[in-house]
């Protein structure tokens, strides 16, 4: 298990143990964390699982692929550390990962 720390836009924090192989998005949805809608279920086609990766973790989560990069062009309030949480697969190395939710997903 890896502990993923989800921080809602208003500041509420959720520390969730997520099994390796699950996505960061699935860890949130499975545990009722608000702020990640994931309307496409992880198909990289909705952009409603947008999160901001804590600066200390940006390099550790790996690079986004072309499809994700394209989808991120259409999300609200994108920043350089924006990612789609459905495209980040949890590994033991991501234990302690901090992600913050944007003010809105749509
Ligand atoms: Fe739709 Fe991530 S869940 S793009």
Coordinates of C-alpha atoms and ligand atoms in Angstrom, one line a residue:
X1 CA 0.0 0.0 0.0
X2 CA 1.0 3.6 -0.6
X3 CA -0.4 6.4 1.4
X4 CA -1.7 9.1 -1.0
X5 CA -2.6 12.5 0.5
X6 CA -5.5 14.2 -1.2
X7 CA -6.1 17.8 -0.3
X8 CA -9.4 19.4 -1.3
X9 CA -9.4 22.9 -2.7
X10 CA -10.9 24.2 0.6
X11 CA -8.1 22.5 2.5
X12 CA -9.6 19.2 3.8
X13 CA -7.0 16.5 3.8
X14 CA -7.5 12.8 3.2
X15 CA -4.8 10.2 3.8
X16 CA -5.8 7.1 1.8
X17 CA -3.9 3.8 1.5
X18 CA -4.0 2.9 -2.1
X19 CA -2.9 -0.5 -3.5
X20 CA -0.2 -0.5 -6.1
X21 CA -1.6 -0.9 -9.5
X22 CA -4.6 1.3 -8.8
X23 CA -4.6 4.9 -10.1
X24 CA -4.5 7.9 -8.0
X25 CA -8.0 8.7 -9.3
X26 CA -9.3 5.3 -8.3
X27 CA -7.9 5.7 -4.8
X28 CA -10.0 8.9 -4.4
X29 CA -13.2 7.6 -6.0
X30 CA -13.1 4.3 -4.1
X31 CA -12.9 6.2 -0.8
X32 CA -15.3 9.0 -1.4
X33 CA -12.8 11.8 -1.6
X34 CA -14.5 14.9 -3.0
X35 CA -13.1 17.0 -5.8
X36 CA -12.3 14.2 -8.3
X37 CA -15.2 13.5 -10.6
X38 CA -13.7 11.0 -13.0
X39 CA -16.6 11.1 -15.4
X40 CA -15.0 8.8 -18.0
X41 CA -13.9 6.2 -15.5
X42 CA -10.2 6.6 -16.3
X43 CA -10.2 6.6 -20.0
X44 CA -8.3 9.9 -20.3
X45 CA -11.2 11.5 -22.1
X46 CA -13.0 13.8 -19.7
X47 CA -10.4 15.8 -17.7
X48 CA -12.4 15.7 -14.5
X49 CA -9.8 13.9 -12.5
X50 CA -7.5 16.9 -12.7
X51 CA -5.1 17.4 -9.7
X52 CA -2.0 19.5 -8.9
X53 CA 1.0 17.4 -8.0
X54 CA 2.9 18.7 -5.0
X55 CA 6.1 20.3 -6.3
X56 CA 8.3 17.8 -4.4
X57 CA 6.6 14.9 -6.2
X58 CA 6.4 16.2 -9.8
X59 CA 9.5 14.3 -11.0
X60 CA 8.6 11.1 -9.2
X61 CA 5.2 10.6 -10.8
X62 CA 6.7 10.4 -14.2
X63 CA 5.9 12.1 -17.5
X64 CA 2.5 12.6 -19.0
X65 CA 1.8 10.9 -22.3
X66 CA 0.5 12.7 -25.4
X67 CA -3.2 11.9 -24.7
X68 CA -3.0 13.2 -21.2
X69 CA -1.1 16.4 -22.3
X70 CA -3.7 17.1 -24.9
X71 CA -6.6 16.6 -22.4
X72 CA -4.9 18.9 -19.9
X73 CA -5.1 21.7 -22.4
X74 CA -8.9 21.8 -21.8
X75 CA -9.1 21.6 -18.0
X76 CA -9.9 24.5 -15.8
X77 CA -7.0 26.4 -14.2
X78 CA -4.2 24.2 -15.5
X79 CA -0.8 24.8 -14.1
X80 CA 2.7 23.3 -14.9
X81 CA 2.1 20.7 -12.2
X82 CA -1.3 19.7 -13.4
X83 CA -1.9 16.0 -14.1
X84 CA -4.9 13.7 -14.7
X85 CA -5.0 11.5 -11.7
X86 CA -6.4 8.5 -13.7
X87 CA -3.1 8.4 -15.5
X88 CA -0.9 8.1 -12.4
X89 CA -0.6 4.5 -11.3
X90 CA 0.3 4.0 -7.7
X91 CA 3.5 2.2 -6.8
X92 CA 5.3 1.8 -3.5
X93 CA 7.6 4.6 -4.6
X94 CA 4.7 7.0 -4.5
X95 CA 4.1 6.4 -0.8
X96 CA 3.5 9.9 0.6
X97 CA 2.4 11.5 -2.7
X98 CA 0.5 14.7 -2.2
X99 CA -2.1 15.9 -4.7
X100 CA -4.3 18.9 -4.5
X101 CA -7.7 19.3 -6.2
X102 CA -8.5 22.4 -8.3
X103 CA -11.4 24.7 -7.3
X104 CA -13.6 23.0 -9.9
X105 CA -13.3 20.2 -12.4
X106 CA -15.8 21.6 -15.0
Ligands
LIG1 FE1 -11.6 11.0 -17.2 FE2 -9.2 10.9 -15.9 S1 -11.1 10.0 -15.3 S2 -9.7 11.8 -17.8

